[in-house]
């Protein structure tokens, strides 16, 4: 389950994403935001897309941005959300978080299997082949490199989330 965290009038709010959600200051939205400068009547929508979530700007006057790992992404069309993203709607800042089990499940579902993986044994003579196959996945410029049983697979992109999957081989 994903959750949105934001602050309005010095009140911290959290909202679970249990269905598609439109955001704006108009009363027809599932998430109504009033009293925040720059939020349009129908500003943006967040919806489920496969095992993740996407956000779309609904033609708002001030646009919608995502801040991720020090960079700002202008939302144009359906744009993927990642755990830890900050969604910017006018002067409203909304943190997007995903429950750890869901993030791990999504990573496992998106993994592909390879017949063998190069492994470097600490202090050993050099690389060797590990069997049976272990998962690897690529997404958004990140590369997941399985190393060996009990090792960690991590991406190389700035917004990488490290997922450790315990697996007995």
Short mmCIF file of C-alpha atoms in Angstrom, two decimals:
data_model
loop_
_atom_site.label_atom_id
_atom_site.label_comp_id
_atom_site.label_asym_id
_atom_site.label_seq_id
_atom_site.Cartn_x
_atom_site.Cartn_y
_atom_site.Cartn_z
CA UNK A 1 0.00 0.00 0.00
CA UNK A 2 1.26 3.48 -0.85
CA UNK A 3 0.73 6.50 1.38
CA UNK A 4 0.80 10.25 0.76
CA UNK A 5 2.14 12.53 3.53
CA UNK A 6 1.58 16.29 3.48
CA UNK A 7 0.98 19.31 5.72
CA UNK A 8 -1.86 21.85 5.40
CA UNK A 9 -2.41 24.67 7.93
CA UNK A 10 0.24 23.18 10.25
CA UNK A 11 -1.63 19.86 10.36
CA UNK A 12 0.23 16.76 9.18
CA UNK A 13 -1.94 14.45 7.10
CA UNK A 14 -1.37 10.95 5.76
CA UNK A 15 -3.61 9.39 3.12
CA UNK A 16 -3.42 5.75 2.05
CA UNK A 17 -3.81 5.12 -1.66
CA UNK A 18 -6.48 2.44 -1.63
CA UNK A 19 -7.88 3.51 -5.03
CA UNK A 20 -7.21 5.97 -7.87
CA UNK A 21 -7.10 9.50 -6.53
CA UNK A 22 -7.70 12.93 -8.07
CA UNK A 23 -6.18 15.91 -6.24
CA UNK A 24 -7.27 19.53 -6.38
CA UNK A 25 -9.15 22.30 -4.62
CA UNK A 26 -12.50 21.42 -6.25
CA UNK A 27 -15.04 19.42 -4.23
CA UNK A 28 -15.25 16.71 -6.94
CA UNK A 29 -11.75 15.39 -6.12
CA UNK A 30 -11.05 12.43 -3.86
CA UNK A 31 -8.37 14.53 -2.14
CA UNK A 32 -9.57 18.12 -1.72
CA UNK A 33 -6.82 20.66 -0.93
CA UNK A 34 -7.98 24.14 0.05
CA UNK A 35 -6.02 27.13 1.27
CA UNK A 36 -2.79 26.25 -0.56
CA UNK A 37 -1.59 28.66 -3.25
CA UNK A 38 -1.09 27.27 -6.74
CA UNK A 39 -3.35 24.20 -6.48
CA UNK A 40 -5.88 24.04 -9.35
CA UNK A 41 -9.49 22.83 -9.11
CA UNK A 42 -8.50 19.53 -10.80
CA UNK A 43 -4.73 19.48 -10.44
CA UNK A 44 -3.43 15.90 -10.70
CA UNK A 45 -4.39 12.24 -10.49
CA UNK A 46 -2.53 9.26 -9.02
CA UNK A 47 -3.43 5.77 -10.12
CA UNK A 48 -2.21 2.20 -9.92
CA UNK A 49 -0.22 1.02 -12.95
CA UNK A 50 0.81 -2.62 -12.82
CA UNK A 51 2.76 -3.12 -9.58
CA UNK A 52 3.46 0.60 -9.16
CA UNK A 53 1.83 4.03 -9.27
CA UNK A 54 1.79 6.87 -11.79
CA UNK A 55 0.82 10.53 -11.53
CA UNK A 56 -0.67 12.72 -14.27
CA UNK A 57 -1.15 16.46 -14.35
CA UNK A 58 -4.78 17.22 -15.25
CA UNK A 59 -4.05 20.49 -17.09
CA UNK A 60 -3.32 22.49 -13.94
CA UNK A 61 -2.27 26.12 -14.27
CA UNK A 62 1.01 25.70 -12.34
CA UNK A 63 1.93 22.16 -13.40
CA UNK A 64 3.01 19.19 -11.32
CA UNK A 65 6.61 18.24 -10.50
CA UNK A 66 8.32 15.33 -8.82
CA UNK A 67 11.47 15.90 -6.78
CA UNK A 68 13.62 12.77 -6.74
CA UNK A 69 17.19 12.43 -5.55
CA UNK A 70 18.02 16.10 -5.97
CA UNK A 71 16.43 16.53 -9.39
CA UNK A 72 13.09 17.99 -10.45
CA UNK A 73 10.94 16.16 -13.03
CA UNK A 74 8.08 17.98 -14.77
CA UNK A 75 5.07 15.64 -14.97
CA UNK A 76 4.01 15.21 -18.59
CA UNK A 77 1.61 12.34 -19.20
CA UNK A 78 1.65 9.31 -16.90
CA UNK A 79 4.86 9.57 -14.87
CA UNK A 80 6.02 6.76 -12.57
CA UNK A 81 6.28 7.43 -8.85
CA UNK A 82 9.00 5.93 -6.65
CA UNK A 83 9.15 5.56 -2.87
CA UNK A 84 10.46 8.77 -1.33
CA UNK A 85 9.37 11.04 -4.20
CA UNK A 86 8.09 14.51 -3.30
CA UNK A 87 5.14 15.59 -5.44
CA UNK A 88 4.91 19.38 -5.87
CA UNK A 89 1.48 20.87 -6.66
CA UNK A 90 1.73 24.67 -6.48
CA UNK A 91 3.01 25.34 -2.94
CA UNK A 92 1.88 21.92 -1.67
CA UNK A 93 4.58 19.31 -1.14
CA UNK A 94 3.41 15.69 -0.83
CA UNK A 95 5.76 12.81 0.07
CA UNK A 96 4.98 9.49 -1.64
CA UNK A 97 5.92 6.32 0.25
CA UNK A 98 5.36 2.62 -0.46
CA UNK A 99 5.14 -0.07 2.21
CA UNK A 100 8.40 -2.09 2.25
CA UNK A 101 6.67 -5.42 1.53
CA UNK A 102 4.99 -3.96 -1.56
CA UNK A 103 8.26 -2.47 -2.82
CA UNK A 104 10.02 -5.81 -2.36
CA UNK A 105 7.18 -7.74 -4.03
CA UNK A 106 7.28 -5.35 -7.01
CA UNK A 107 11.05 -5.81 -7.34
CA UNK A 108 10.72 -9.60 -7.26
CA UNK A 109 7.85 -9.58 -9.80
CA UNK A 110 9.85 -7.36 -12.19
CA UNK A 111 12.98 -9.53 -11.94
CA UNK A 112 14.11 -11.69 -14.82
CA UNK A 113 16.19 -14.83 -14.44
CA UNK A 114 19.57 -15.52 -15.98
CA UNK A 115 21.20 -18.96 -16.28
CA UNK A 116 24.34 -18.05 -14.34
CA UNK A 117 25.85 -15.03 -12.62
CA UNK A 118 29.47 -14.05 -12.16
CA UNK A 119 30.46 -14.10 -8.49
CA UNK A 120 33.63 -12.82 -6.89
CA UNK A 121 34.59 -14.71 -3.73
CA UNK A 122 36.24 -12.52 -1.10
CA UNK A 123 39.85 -13.59 -0.84
CA UNK A 124 39.31 -16.25 -3.50
CA UNK A 125 41.24 -16.74 -6.73
CA UNK A 126 38.79 -14.67 -8.82
CA UNK A 127 35.37 -14.78 -10.45
CA UNK A 128 33.39 -18.01 -10.49
CA UNK A 129 29.94 -19.04 -11.75
CA UNK A 130 27.03 -19.21 -9.28
CA UNK A 131 24.11 -21.58 -9.74
CA UNK A 132 21.12 -21.87 -9.62
CA UNK A 133 19.93 -18.71 -11.37
CA UNK A 134 19.29 -15.59 -9.32
CA UNK A 135 17.16 -12.59 -10.32
CA UNK A 136 18.41 -9.50 -12.10
CA UNK A 137 16.39 -6.51 -13.34
CA UNK A 138 16.93 -3.21 -15.14
CA UNK A 139 14.66 -0.20 -14.75
CA UNK A 140 14.98 3.49 -15.56
CA UNK A 141 18.73 3.32 -16.18
CA UNK A 142 19.42 1.29 -13.04
CA UNK A 143 21.07 -2.09 -13.35
CA UNK A 144 20.56 -4.80 -10.76
CA UNK A 145 23.58 -7.05 -10.48
CA UNK A 146 23.17 -10.24 -8.47
CA UNK A 147 26.47 -11.26 -6.91
CA UNK A 148 25.96 -14.46 -4.90
CA UNK A 149 23.72 -16.14 -2.35
CA UNK A 150 23.26 -13.82 0.61
CA UNK A 151 24.73 -10.85 -1.27
CA UNK A 152 23.07 -7.53 -2.07
CA UNK A 153 21.87 -6.42 -5.52
CA UNK A 154 21.92 -2.62 -5.95
CA UNK A 155 21.24 -0.20 -8.80
CA UNK A 156 23.56 2.51 -10.07
CA UNK A 157 21.07 5.36 -10.71
CA UNK A 158 20.87 8.37 -8.38
CA UNK A 159 17.37 7.37 -7.17
CA UNK A 160 18.26 3.73 -6.50
CA UNK A 161 16.51 1.92 -3.72
CA UNK A 162 18.47 -1.07 -2.45
CA UNK A 163 16.33 -4.17 -2.01
CA UNK A 164 17.73 -7.12 -0.09
CA UNK A 165 15.96 -10.37 -0.80
CA UNK A 166 16.97 -13.24 1.49
CA UNK A 167 17.02 -16.42 -0.54
CA UNK A 168 18.46 -19.84 0.26
CA UNK A 169 20.25 -21.45 -2.69
#
